Amino acid sequence: MKIISIAGARPNFMKIAPLMEAMGAHESIEPMLVHTGQHYDERMSDLFFKQLGIPEPDMNLEIGSASHAVQTAGIMTAFEPICLEHKPDAVLVVGDVNSTIACGLVAVKLGIKLVHVEAGLRSGDRAMPEEINRVLTDSISDMLFCTEPAGVKNLIAEGVSPERVFLVGNVMIDTLLKNKAKADESTILDEIGVVPGAYAAMTIHRPSNVDDPVVFARLLDAIDVIQKEMPIIFPIHPRTRNNIAKMGFTDRIEAMGNLRLIEPAGYMDFLKLTSNAKLVLTDSGGIQEETTILKVPCITMRENTERPITTEVGSSQLVGTDPVKILEAYRKVIEGQWRTPQVPELWDGKAAERIVKIIVEKL
Ligand code: UD1
């Protein structure tokens, strides 16, 4: 059985790593890997392949950055001939990035089975490009693998036949558990000069937060207060860095002496940074899940989440972008009022094995 897996953007790489490993170990599967090139910087892509031991992609479509339409269409045009040449039995896509929907659409139109890993997540916010990618990918997938019960519920409510939906756990957590000990050896804290438990780690890159100067300025108001009390380590996404310059925030950020901008961190350094932080400030989806397992308080600067389990049992609290709310949550952490998260069902490091077993049985 030939399966082409797709990886395009940074959050895909930690999800594809355990799947490639589990497929590689199965004698009846011939795995192939296509990198769309949606992310291409060394620190946004290659470093993850090296650190996570992901096999060299069989092909790189080298699409790069562009508007949504140009990027999505470019991936589709480049991926179709690959499917025609290699005639896979299935295409496997993960997550919710433009590469996910682009390759999914190509596959189903050629009559190739589509497998979606991390299916069913819904923020309910159609202004998020990822939400559109999720809804569309799920609506055309043949097998849908969910990380949490809400995903299953959403799919059933949308009319997906229950025989195609599987609750299997979280492949990103497979990668975290596998690499935690190795990440502990990272020297990033010494290099930056911070001590465990005495700093905050922060990521911000969602278009709703960094493409709107009014919203971005509100976040900076809260960040300014926090950085006066503890260092904030901020590995900065290229999109955020570009917008800081464009929107004229450079001086304001440079004036915050304890806000430490660093290059996008590799997997091991980032895991070391988050697992030793007093708290995490983020607008990422995946980091809400990782902090749940790491038991680190996560202040999520979004109005909604597609990963409700992280606020139900996990460490994450949604605070939106109001500085008052962000600072309230911060005080709660400092005063030790944050609850200890529980481990969600099946987040045990074996999700990829379960997925591959089900694929082999059903396809
Ligand atoms: C994409 C995903 C988002 C994910 C994020 C993680 C979509 C719709 N969004 O958003 O879900 O959370 O990746 O990073 O697919 N850039 C570089 N180097 C790179 C990649 C990007 O400089 O290697 C810059 C470019 O200026 C580009 C901008 O970042 O225009 C945005 O990149 P893009 O891939 O369009 O979306 P992300 O914001 O990264």
mmCIF file of N, CA and C and ligand atoms in Angstrom, residues 9-11 38-41 44 65-66 68 71 96-98 129-130 133 205-206 237-239 242, ligand 1:
data_model
loop_
_atom_site.group_PDB
_atom_site.id
_atom_site.type_symbol
_atom_site.label_atom_id
_atom_site.label_comp_id
_atom_site.label_asym_id
_atom_site.label_seq_id
_atom_site.Cartn_x
_atom_site.Cartn_y
_atom_site.Cartn_z
ATOM 1 N N ALA A 9 4.152 23.024 6.643
ATOM 2 C CA ALA A 9 4.462 24.146 7.526
ATOM 3 C C ALA A 9 4.922 23.624 8.882
ATOM 4 N N ARG A 10 5.571 24.500 9.628
ATOM 5 C CA ARG A 10 6.213 24.066 10.884
ATOM 6 C C ARG A 10 5.349 23.164 11.766
ATOM 7 N N PRO A 11 4.077 23.526 12.037
ATOM 8 C CA PRO A 11 3.329 22.657 12.952
ATOM 9 C C PRO A 11 3.035 21.261 12.388
ATOM 10 N N GLN A 38 5.823 25.118 1.947
ATOM 11 C CA GLN A 38 5.103 26.299 2.478
ATOM 12 C C GLN A 38 6.004 27.049 3.464
ATOM 13 N N HIS A 39 6.665 26.309 4.340
ATOM 14 C CA HIS A 39 7.727 26.889 5.165
ATOM 15 C C HIS A 39 9.063 26.374 4.627
ATOM 16 N N TYR A 40 10.057 27.230 4.603
ATOM 17 C CA TYR A 40 11.290 26.911 3.871
ATOM 18 C C TYR A 40 12.541 27.385 4.595
ATOM 19 N N ASP A 41 12.413 28.328 5.563
ATOM 20 C CA ASP A 41 13.611 28.782 6.281
ATOM 21 C C ASP A 41 14.233 27.602 7.021
ATOM 22 N N MET A 44 12.585 27.212 10.285
ATOM 23 C CA MET A 44 11.144 26.901 10.263
ATOM 24 C C MET A 44 10.908 25.503 9.692
ATOM 25 N N SER A 65 6.183 31.354 0.241
ATOM 26 C CA SER A 65 5.140 32.250 0.746
ATOM 27 C C SER A 65 4.431 32.949 -0.403
ATOM 28 N N ALA A 66 3.131 33.140 -0.215
ATOM 29 C CA ALA A 66 2.328 33.881 -1.200
ATOM 30 C C ALA A 66 0.961 34.115 -0.579
ATOM 31 N N HIS A 68 -3.034 33.453 0.035
ATOM 32 C CA HIS A 68 -3.664 32.140 0.227
ATOM 33 C C HIS A 68 -3.994 31.468 -1.105
ATOM 34 N N GLN A 71 -0.763 30.464 -3.010
ATOM 35 C CA GLN A 71 -0.072 29.360 -2.330
ATOM 36 C C GLN A 71 -0.850 28.047 -2.491
ATOM 37 N N ASP A 96 -4.077 21.676 9.754
ATOM 38 C CA ASP A 96 -5.048 22.613 9.176
ATOM 39 C C ASP A 96 -4.411 23.723 8.343
ATOM 40 N N VAL A 97 -3.223 23.476 7.817
ATOM 41 C CA VAL A 97 -2.562 24.554 7.071
ATOM 42 C C VAL A 97 -2.973 24.491 5.595
ATOM 43 N N ASN A 98 -2.553 25.471 4.822
ATOM 44 C CA ASN A 98 -2.953 25.497 3.410
ATOM 45 C C ASN A 98 -2.499 24.247 2.665
ATOM 46 N N PRO A 129 -8.128 31.351 8.841
ATOM 47 C CA PRO A 129 -7.909 30.546 7.636
ATOM 48 C C PRO A 129 -7.844 29.052 7.954
ATOM 49 N N GLU A 130 -7.312 28.717 9.132
ATOM 50 C CA GLU A 130 -7.192 27.298 9.499
ATOM 51 C C GLU A 130 -8.560 26.642 9.674
ATOM 52 N N ASN A 133 -9.771 25.586 6.384
ATOM 53 C CA ASN A 133 -9.017 24.399 5.958
ATOM 54 C C ASN A 133 -9.500 23.138 6.684
ATOM 55 N N HIS A 205 1.681 34.649 16.568
ATOM 56 C CA HIS A 205 1.796 34.699 15.103
ATOM 57 C C HIS A 205 0.460 34.678 14.371
ATOM 58 N N ARG A 206 -0.653 34.497 15.090
ATOM 59 C CA ARG A 206 -1.955 34.416 14.401
ATOM 60 C C ARG A 206 -2.232 35.722 13.667
ATOM 61 N N HIS A 237 8.221 34.438 15.120
ATOM 62 C CA HIS A 237 7.807 33.918 13.809
ATOM 63 C C HIS A 237 8.074 34.998 12.744
ATOM 64 N N PRO A 238 8.485 34.581 11.527
ATOM 65 C CA PRO A 238 8.798 35.574 10.486
ATOM 66 C C PRO A 238 7.645 36.546 10.212
ATOM 67 N N ARG A 239 6.426 36.014 10.261
ATOM 68 C CA ARG A 239 5.266 36.890 10.013
ATOM 69 C C ARG A 239 5.194 38.022 11.051
ATOM 70 N N ASN A 242 8.094 40.565 10.587
ATOM 71 C CA ASN A 242 7.812 41.479 9.466
ATOM 72 C C ASN A 242 6.809 42.552 9.887
HETATM 73 C C1 UD1 B 1 1.033 28.932 8.778
HETATM 74 C C2 UD1 B 1 -0.314 28.277 9.026
HETATM 75 C C3 UD1 B 1 -0.692 28.375 10.487
HETATM 76 C C4 UD1 B 1 0.409 27.858 11.383
HETATM 77 C C5 UD1 B 1 1.697 28.587 11.052
HETATM 78 C C6 UD1 B 1 2.840 28.101 11.896
HETATM 79 C C7 UD1 B 1 -1.855 28.432 7.098
HETATM 80 C C8 UD1 B 1 -3.086 29.075 6.602
HETATM 81 N N1 UD1 B 1 -1.373 28.910 8.267
HETATM 82 O O1 UD1 B 1 0.882 30.326 9.022
HETATM 83 O O2 UD1 B 1 -1.858 27.614 10.724
HETATM 84 O O3 UD1 B 1 0.070 28.062 12.726
HETATM 85 O O4 UD1 B 1 1.987 28.359 9.662
HETATM 86 O O5 UD1 B 1 4.021 28.756 11.612
HETATM 87 O O6 UD1 B 1 -1.366 27.534 6.465
HETATM 88 N N2 UD1 B 1 7.806 33.091 6.269
HETATM 89 C C9 UD1 B 1 9.176 33.097 6.214
HETATM 90 N N3 UD1 B 1 9.824 31.880 6.212
HETATM 91 C C10 UD1 B 1 9.190 30.713 6.235
HETATM 92 C C11 UD1 B 1 7.787 30.717 6.275
HETATM 93 C C12 UD1 B 1 7.100 31.909 6.307
HETATM 94 O O7 UD1 B 1 9.805 34.141 6.194
HETATM 95 O O8 UD1 B 1 9.847 29.653 6.222
HETATM 96 C C13 UD1 B 1 7.080 34.384 6.330
HETATM 97 C C14 UD1 B 1 6.687 34.953 5.014
HETATM 98 O O9 UD1 B 1 6.843 36.330 5.068
HETATM 99 C C15 UD1 B 1 5.226 34.607 4.887
HETATM 100 C C16 UD1 B 1 4.760 34.667 6.337
HETATM 101 O O10 UD1 B 1 5.886 34.214 7.084
HETATM 102 O O11 UD1 B 1 4.527 35.480 4.063
HETATM 103 C C17 UD1 B 1 3.576 33.799 6.615
HETATM 104 O O12 UD1 B 1 3.819 32.445 6.201
HETATM 105 P P1 UD1 B 1 2.589 31.505 5.747
HETATM 106 O O13 UD1 B 1 3.061 30.146 5.447
HETATM 107 O O14 UD1 B 1 1.762 32.212 4.721
HETATM 108 O O15 UD1 B 1 1.640 31.437 7.011
HETATM 109 P P2 UD1 B 1 1.988 31.374 8.548
HETATM 110 O O16 UD1 B 1 1.622 32.674 9.129
HETATM 111 O O17 UD1 B 1 3.360 30.845 8.790
#
